[in-house]
Structure formats: C-alpha cells, structure tokens
CSV table of C-alpha atoms in Angstrom, one decimal:
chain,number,residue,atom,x,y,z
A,5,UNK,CA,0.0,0.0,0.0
A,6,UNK,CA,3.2,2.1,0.2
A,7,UNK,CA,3.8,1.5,-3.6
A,8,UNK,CA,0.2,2.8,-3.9
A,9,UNK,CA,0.8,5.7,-2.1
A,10,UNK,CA,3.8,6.9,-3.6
A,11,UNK,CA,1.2,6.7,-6.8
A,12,UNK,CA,-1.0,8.7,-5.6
A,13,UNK,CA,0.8,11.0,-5.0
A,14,UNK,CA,2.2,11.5,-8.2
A,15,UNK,CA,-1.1,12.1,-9.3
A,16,UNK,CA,-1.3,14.9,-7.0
A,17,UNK,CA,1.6,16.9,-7.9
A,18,UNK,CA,0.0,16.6,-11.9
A,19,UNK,CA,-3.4,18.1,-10.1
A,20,UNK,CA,-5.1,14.8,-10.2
A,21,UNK,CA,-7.1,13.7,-7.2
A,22,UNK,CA,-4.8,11.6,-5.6
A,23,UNK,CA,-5.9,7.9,-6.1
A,24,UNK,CA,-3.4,5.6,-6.7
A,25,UNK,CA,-3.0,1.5,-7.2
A,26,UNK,CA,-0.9,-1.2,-7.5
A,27,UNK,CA,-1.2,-5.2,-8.6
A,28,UNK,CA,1.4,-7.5,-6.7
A,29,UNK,CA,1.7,-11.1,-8.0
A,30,UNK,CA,3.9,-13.8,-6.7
A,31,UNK,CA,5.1,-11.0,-4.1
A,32,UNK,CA,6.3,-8.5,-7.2
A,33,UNK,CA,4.7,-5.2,-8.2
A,34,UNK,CA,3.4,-6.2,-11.9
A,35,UNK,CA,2.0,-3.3,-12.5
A,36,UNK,CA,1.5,0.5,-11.3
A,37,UNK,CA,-0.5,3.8,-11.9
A,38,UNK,CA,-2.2,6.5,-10.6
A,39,UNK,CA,-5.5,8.6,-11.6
A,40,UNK,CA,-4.8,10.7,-14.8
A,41,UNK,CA,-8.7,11.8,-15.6
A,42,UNK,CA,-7.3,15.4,-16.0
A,43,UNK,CA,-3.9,14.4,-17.1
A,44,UNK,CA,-5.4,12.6,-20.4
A,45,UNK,CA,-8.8,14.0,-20.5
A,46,UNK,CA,-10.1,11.0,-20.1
A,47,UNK,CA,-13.2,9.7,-18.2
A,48,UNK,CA,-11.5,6.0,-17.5
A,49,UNK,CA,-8.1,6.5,-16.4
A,50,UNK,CA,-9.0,5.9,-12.8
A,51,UNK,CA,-5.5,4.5,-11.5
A,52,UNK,CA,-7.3,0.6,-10.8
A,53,UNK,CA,-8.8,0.9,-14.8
A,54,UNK,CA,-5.0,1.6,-15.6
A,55,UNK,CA,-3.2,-0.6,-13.8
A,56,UNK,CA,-5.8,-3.8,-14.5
A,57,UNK,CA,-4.9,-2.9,-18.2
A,58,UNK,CA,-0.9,-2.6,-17.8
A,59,UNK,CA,-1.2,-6.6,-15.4
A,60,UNK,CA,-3.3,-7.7,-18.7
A,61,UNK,CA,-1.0,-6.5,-21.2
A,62,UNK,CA,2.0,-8.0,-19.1
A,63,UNK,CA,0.5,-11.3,-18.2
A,64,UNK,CA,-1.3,-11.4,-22.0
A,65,UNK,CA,-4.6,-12.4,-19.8
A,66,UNK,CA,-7.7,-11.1,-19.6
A,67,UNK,CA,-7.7,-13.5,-16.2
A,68,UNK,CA,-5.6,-11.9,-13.3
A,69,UNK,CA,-5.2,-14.9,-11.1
A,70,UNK,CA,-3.2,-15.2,-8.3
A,71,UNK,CA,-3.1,-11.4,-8.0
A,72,UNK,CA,-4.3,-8.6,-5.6
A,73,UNK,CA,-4.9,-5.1,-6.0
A,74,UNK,CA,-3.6,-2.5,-4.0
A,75,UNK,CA,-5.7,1.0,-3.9
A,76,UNK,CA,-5.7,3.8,-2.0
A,77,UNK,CA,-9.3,4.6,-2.1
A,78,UNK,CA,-12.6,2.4,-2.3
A,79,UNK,CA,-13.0,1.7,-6.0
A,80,UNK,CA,-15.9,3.3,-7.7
A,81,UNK,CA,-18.7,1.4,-9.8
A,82,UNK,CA,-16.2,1.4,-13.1
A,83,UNK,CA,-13.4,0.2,-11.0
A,84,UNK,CA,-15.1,-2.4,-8.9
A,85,UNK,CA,-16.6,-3.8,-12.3
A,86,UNK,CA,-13.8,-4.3,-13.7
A,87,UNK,CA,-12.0,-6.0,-11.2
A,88,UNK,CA,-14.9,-8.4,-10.9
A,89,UNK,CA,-14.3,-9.0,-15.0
A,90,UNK,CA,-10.4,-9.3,-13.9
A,91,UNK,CA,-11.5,-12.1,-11.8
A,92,UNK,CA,-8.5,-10.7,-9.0
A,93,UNK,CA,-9.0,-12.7,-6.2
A,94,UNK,CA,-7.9,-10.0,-3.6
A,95,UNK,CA,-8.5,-6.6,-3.3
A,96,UNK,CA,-6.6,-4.1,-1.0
A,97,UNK,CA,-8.1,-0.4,-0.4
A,98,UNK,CA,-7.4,2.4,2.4
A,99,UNK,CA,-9.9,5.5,2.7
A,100,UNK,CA,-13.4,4.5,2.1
A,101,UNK,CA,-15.8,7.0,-0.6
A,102,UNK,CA,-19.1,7.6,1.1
A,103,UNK,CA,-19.4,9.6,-2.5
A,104,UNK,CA,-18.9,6.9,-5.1
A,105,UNK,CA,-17.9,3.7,-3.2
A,106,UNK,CA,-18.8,0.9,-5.0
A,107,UNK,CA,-17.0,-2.1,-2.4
A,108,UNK,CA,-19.5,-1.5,0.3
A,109,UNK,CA,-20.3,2.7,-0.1
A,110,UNK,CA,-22.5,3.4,-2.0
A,111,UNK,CA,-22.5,-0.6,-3.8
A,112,UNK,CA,-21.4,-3.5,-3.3
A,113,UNK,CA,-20.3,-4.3,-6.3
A,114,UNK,CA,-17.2,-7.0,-5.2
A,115,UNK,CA,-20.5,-9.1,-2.5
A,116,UNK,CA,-22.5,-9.5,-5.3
A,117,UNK,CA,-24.2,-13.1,-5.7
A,118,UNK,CA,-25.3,-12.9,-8.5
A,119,UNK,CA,-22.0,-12.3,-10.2
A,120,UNK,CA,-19.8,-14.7,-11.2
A,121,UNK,CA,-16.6,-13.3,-9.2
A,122,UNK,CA,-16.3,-12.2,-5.4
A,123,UNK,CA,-12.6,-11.4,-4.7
A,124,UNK,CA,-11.8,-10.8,-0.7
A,125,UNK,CA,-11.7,-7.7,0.3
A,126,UNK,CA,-9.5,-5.6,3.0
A,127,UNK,CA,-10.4,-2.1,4.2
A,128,UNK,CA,-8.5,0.6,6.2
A,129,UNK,CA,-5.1,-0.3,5.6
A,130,UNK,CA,-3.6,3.2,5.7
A,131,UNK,CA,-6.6,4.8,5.8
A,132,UNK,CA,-5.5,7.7,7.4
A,133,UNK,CA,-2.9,8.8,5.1
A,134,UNK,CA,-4.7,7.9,2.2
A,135,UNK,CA,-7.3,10.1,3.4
A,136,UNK,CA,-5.2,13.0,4.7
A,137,UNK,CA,-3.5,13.3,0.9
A,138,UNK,CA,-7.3,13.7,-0.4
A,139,UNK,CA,-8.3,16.1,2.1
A,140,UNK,CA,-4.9,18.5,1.2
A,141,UNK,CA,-5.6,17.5,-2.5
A,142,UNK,CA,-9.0,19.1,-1.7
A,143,UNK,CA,-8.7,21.9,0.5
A,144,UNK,CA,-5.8,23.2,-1.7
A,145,UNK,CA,-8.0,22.9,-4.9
A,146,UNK,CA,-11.2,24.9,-3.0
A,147,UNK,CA,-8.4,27.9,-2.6
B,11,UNK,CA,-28.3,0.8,-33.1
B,12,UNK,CA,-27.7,-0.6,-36.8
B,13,UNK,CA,-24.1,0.5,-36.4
B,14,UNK,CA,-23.7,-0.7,-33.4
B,15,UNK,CA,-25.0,-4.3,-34.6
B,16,UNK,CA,-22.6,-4.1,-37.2
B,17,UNK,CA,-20.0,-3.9,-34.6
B,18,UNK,CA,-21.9,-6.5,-32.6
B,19,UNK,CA,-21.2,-8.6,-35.5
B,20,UNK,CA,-17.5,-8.3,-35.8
B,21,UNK,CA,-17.2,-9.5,-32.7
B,22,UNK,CA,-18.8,-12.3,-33.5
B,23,UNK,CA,-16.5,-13.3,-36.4
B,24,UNK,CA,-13.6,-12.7,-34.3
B,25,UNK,CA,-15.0,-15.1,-32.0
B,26,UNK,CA,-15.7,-12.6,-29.2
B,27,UNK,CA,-19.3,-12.3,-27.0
B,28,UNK,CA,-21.1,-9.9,-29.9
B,29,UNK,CA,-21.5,-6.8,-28.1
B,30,UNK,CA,-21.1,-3.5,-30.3
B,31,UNK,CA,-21.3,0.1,-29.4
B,32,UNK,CA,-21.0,3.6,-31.1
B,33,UNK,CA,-21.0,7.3,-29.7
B,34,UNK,CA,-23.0,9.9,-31.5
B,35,UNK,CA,-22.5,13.6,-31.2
B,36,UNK,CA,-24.4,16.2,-33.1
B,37,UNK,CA,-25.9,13.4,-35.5
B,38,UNK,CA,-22.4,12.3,-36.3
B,39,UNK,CA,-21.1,8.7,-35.2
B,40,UNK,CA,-17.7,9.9,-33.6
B,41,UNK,CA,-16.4,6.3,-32.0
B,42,UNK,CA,-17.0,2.8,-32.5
B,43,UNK,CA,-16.1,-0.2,-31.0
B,44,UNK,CA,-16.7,-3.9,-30.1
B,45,UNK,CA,-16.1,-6.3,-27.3
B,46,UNK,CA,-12.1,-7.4,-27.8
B,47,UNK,CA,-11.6,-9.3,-24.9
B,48,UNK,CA,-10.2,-12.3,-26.2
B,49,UNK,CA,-8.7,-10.8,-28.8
B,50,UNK,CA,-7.0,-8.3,-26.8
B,51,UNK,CA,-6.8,-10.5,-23.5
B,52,UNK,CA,-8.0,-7.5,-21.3
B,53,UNK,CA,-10.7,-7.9,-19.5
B,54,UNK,CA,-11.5,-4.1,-20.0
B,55,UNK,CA,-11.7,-4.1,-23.6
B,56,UNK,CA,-15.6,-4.2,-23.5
B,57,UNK,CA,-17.4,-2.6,-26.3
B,58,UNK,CA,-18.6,0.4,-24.0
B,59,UNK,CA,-15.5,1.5,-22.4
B,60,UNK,CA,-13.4,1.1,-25.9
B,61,UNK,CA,-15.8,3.7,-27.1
B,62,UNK,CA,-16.1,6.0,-24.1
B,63,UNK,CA,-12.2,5.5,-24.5
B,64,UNK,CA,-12.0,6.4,-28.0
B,65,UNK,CA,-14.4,9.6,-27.8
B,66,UNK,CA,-12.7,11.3,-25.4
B,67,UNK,CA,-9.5,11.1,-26.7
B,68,UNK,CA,-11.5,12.5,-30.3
B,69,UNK,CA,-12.9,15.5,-28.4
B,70,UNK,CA,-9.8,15.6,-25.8
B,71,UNK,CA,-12.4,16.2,-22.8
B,72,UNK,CA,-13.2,13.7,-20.1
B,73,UNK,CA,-16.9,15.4,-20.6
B,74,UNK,CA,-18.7,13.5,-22.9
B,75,UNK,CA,-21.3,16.0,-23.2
B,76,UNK,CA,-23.6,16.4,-26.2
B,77,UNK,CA,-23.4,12.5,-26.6
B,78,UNK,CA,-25.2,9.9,-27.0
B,79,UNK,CA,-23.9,6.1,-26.2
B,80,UNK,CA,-26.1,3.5,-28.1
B,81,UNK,CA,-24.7,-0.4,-27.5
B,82,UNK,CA,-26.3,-3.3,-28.3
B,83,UNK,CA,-26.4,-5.5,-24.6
B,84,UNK,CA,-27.2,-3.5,-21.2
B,85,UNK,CA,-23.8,-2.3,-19.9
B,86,UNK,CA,-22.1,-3.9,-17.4
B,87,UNK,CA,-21.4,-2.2,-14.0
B,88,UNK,CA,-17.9,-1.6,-15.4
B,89,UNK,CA,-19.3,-0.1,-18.4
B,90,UNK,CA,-22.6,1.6,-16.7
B,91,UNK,CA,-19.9,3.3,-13.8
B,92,UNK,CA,-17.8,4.7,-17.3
B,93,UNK,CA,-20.9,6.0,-18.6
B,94,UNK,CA,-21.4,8.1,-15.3
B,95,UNK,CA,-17.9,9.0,-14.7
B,96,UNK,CA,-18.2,10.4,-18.2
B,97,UNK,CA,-21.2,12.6,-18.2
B,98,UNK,CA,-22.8,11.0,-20.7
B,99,UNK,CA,-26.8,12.4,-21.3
B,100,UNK,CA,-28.0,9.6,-23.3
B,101,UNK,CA,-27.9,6.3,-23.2
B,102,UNK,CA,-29.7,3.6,-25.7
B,103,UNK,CA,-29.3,-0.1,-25.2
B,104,UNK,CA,-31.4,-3.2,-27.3
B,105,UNK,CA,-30.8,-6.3,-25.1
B,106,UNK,CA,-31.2,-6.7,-21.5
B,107,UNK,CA,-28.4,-8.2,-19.0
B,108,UNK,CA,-30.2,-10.3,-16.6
B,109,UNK,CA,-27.0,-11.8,-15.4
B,110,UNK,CA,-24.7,-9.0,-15.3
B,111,UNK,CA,-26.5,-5.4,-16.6
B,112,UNK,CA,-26.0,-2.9,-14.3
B,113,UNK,CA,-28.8,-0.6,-15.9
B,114,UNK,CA,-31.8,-2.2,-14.0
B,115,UNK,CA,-31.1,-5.9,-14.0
B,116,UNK,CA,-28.7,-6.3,-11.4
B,117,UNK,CA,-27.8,-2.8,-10.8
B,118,UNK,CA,-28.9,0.3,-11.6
B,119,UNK,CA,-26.1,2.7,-11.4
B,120,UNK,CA,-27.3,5.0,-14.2
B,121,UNK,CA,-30.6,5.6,-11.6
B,122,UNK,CA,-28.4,5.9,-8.2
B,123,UNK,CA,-29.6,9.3,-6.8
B,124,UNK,CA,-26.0,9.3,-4.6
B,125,UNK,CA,-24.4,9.4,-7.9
B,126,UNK,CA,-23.5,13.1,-9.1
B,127,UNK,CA,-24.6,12.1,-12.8
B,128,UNK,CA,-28.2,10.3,-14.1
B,129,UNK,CA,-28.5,10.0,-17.5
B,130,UNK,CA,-31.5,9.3,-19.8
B,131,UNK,CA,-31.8,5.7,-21.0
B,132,UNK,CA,-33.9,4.2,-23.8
B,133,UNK,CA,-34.0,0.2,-23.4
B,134,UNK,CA,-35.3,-2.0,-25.9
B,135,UNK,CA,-34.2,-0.8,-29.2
B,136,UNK,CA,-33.8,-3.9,-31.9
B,137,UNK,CA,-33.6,-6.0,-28.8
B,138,UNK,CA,-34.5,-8.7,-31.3
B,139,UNK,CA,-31.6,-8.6,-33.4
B,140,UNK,CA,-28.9,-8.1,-30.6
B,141,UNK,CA,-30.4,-11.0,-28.6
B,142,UNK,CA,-30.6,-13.5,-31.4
B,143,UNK,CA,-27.1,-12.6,-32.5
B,144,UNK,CA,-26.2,-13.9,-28.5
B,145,UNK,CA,-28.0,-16.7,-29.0
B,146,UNK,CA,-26.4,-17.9,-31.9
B,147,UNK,CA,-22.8,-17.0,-30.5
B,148,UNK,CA,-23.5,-18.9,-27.1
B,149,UNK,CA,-25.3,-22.1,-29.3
B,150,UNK,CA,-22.5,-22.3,-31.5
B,151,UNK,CA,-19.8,-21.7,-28.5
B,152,UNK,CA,-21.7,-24.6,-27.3
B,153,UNK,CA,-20.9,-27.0,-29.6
C-alpha cells in the first residue's frame, strides 16, 4: 500500500485527485499507476482501470489470477466492475468514498451473488494517510 | 443501433461475446467499437469502455457531453460506472443483462440518486436482433 501511495501521489503533484494503485503477483509489483482523468482527458483513467490494463497487457490475460490489488481509495462502480471481470481474487483499499464507493459505499459491487466473481476484500489499511492526501488534494483545490 | 450491430457482429467473427457500441454527437457517429476481450486479453476491452475511451481522446475532454452512447447489450457495472464517470446524457441499449447489466437488472447505477450524474436511457431498441445474434454465439460456442 506504500507503492500505492507513492502513486497517488504523483497524481497529486500533476493536479489529479490523488488515487493511486498497484497489482502484486507472486510477491512482485506487476503493475503501477495512478488517476490521470485530468492528465489525459479521459473519463476512464481511474489509477485501478489503468493498472488492471498494464497486469493484462504484461501477463497477455484477460484472467488476473493469483493477484491482488492495492488501492488507496474504495474503488468506484467502473473500477469495482472491472475488477470483478479481472477475476483478481484479492483486493486491498485504504480511505473508504461515502461519495462513489462501489466495495461497500454506496454498492457492493465485489459481494455481489449474482456475479460470477467475489474477490476478498481488505479495508482501512492506511486509511488515514490515504485520506489526509485527499483532504490536502482538496482543501488546496477549494483555494 | 444498426451501427452498433454491425459492430456487434464483428465481434462475432472474431469469436468474441457480440457486443457492439458507437458514440454519436451532433448526428455524427464519432467512436465505435466492439467487445475485444479475447482478442486483446483484457478484461476491459468491452465494447462500451473502448468507445467512451476512444471519444474522449476525439474530443480531448473527459466530458462527454452532447453525446449519445447506443450499444447493443445492457452495460455492465464496469461499463454503466464509465458511462457516469463520463457525463454522458443519453444512453440507448437493445438487449437486456439479466445476469450482469447494471442498468436495471442487477444494478442500476445510471438511476443511483448518490451518484452526481443520471443520464436518460432508452432500453429495448432492436432488442431482437442483438439478442438472437447472442444466441447464436452462445449455441455455436456450445458446440
């Protein structure tokens, strides 16, 4: 969650909300990236959209088994889709998103019986720095 | 929708589940795309976020504004949380999902009032066509 961290805030030195994720397989970062809506005008480059297509590309698999995702907020509907259609087995996030939470939030996307995946899911793990870098991100934006 | 059949269809040839979908802006079809997750190995590549994907880098703005997203199946909630995230007013779709459509049948995230985004969506539209072409894709995957 570190790793993540350190994305995130990348993002927010380019003026991106600071959101950022990484997918560890076999104990190895496979792949990295951070939130770049603003970056590359574009509505999917949420950091977990990114870095589930860098692990496919590297592991030529639409399947990412035997991996977990590392985030440092609560996906959103997009994200938490996609990670179902990923079939990751484990996900990882810190600060939770009353907002646009889709792992428990405002969804549930990754409990869902009726779909075909349900990876395991951790919450909180460093929650509160996760959550302070947002709040800075914001309260310097609002100025 | 007849354009986004015809996408629907090369999917099909290619061996992938026929789902096609275009963007159209001002009357004009400005992105197009099919479902490419076997092809492509990446479990993102579904026709709907390929063409969100592809019209904002066209009108280099995260806003898809002005638009209207017409795709043959009921977007997943990968694809439905896209359509939010990227403002998109309109939203026209001919088969339902009952096992994984996030526009009514197992979600609906393009109705959540907690969202910041709702758009308009027209459901039903040659249903008949895009369903039977599903049909014979799962018979003959079948076999």
């Amino acid at each position: 969650m570190q790793k993540a961290l350190s994305q995130a805030r990348r993002a927010f030195v380019l003026g991106e909300v600071p959101v950022g994720a990484v997918i560890v397989r076999n104990g190895k970062i496979i792949a990295r990236a951070h939130n770049e809506r603003e970056t590359k005008q574009n509505p999917v480059r949420h950091a977990e959209l990114t870095v589930i297509d860098k692990a496919a590309q590297k592991l030529h698999s639409w399947r990412l088994l035997d991996c977990a995702l590392y985030v440092t907020l609560e996906p959103c509907a997009m994200c938490a889709g996609a990670i179902v259609l990923a079939r990751i087995p484990r996900v990882v996030y810190a600060a939770a998103d009353p907002k646009a939470g889709a792992c428990g939030s405002v969804f549930n996307i990754l409990a869902e019986p009726k779909l075909n995946h349900r990876p395991e899911v951790v919450r909180g793990l460093l929650a509160d720095e996760a959550g302070q870098l947002l709040k800075d991100f914001f309260r310097a934006a609002r100025k």
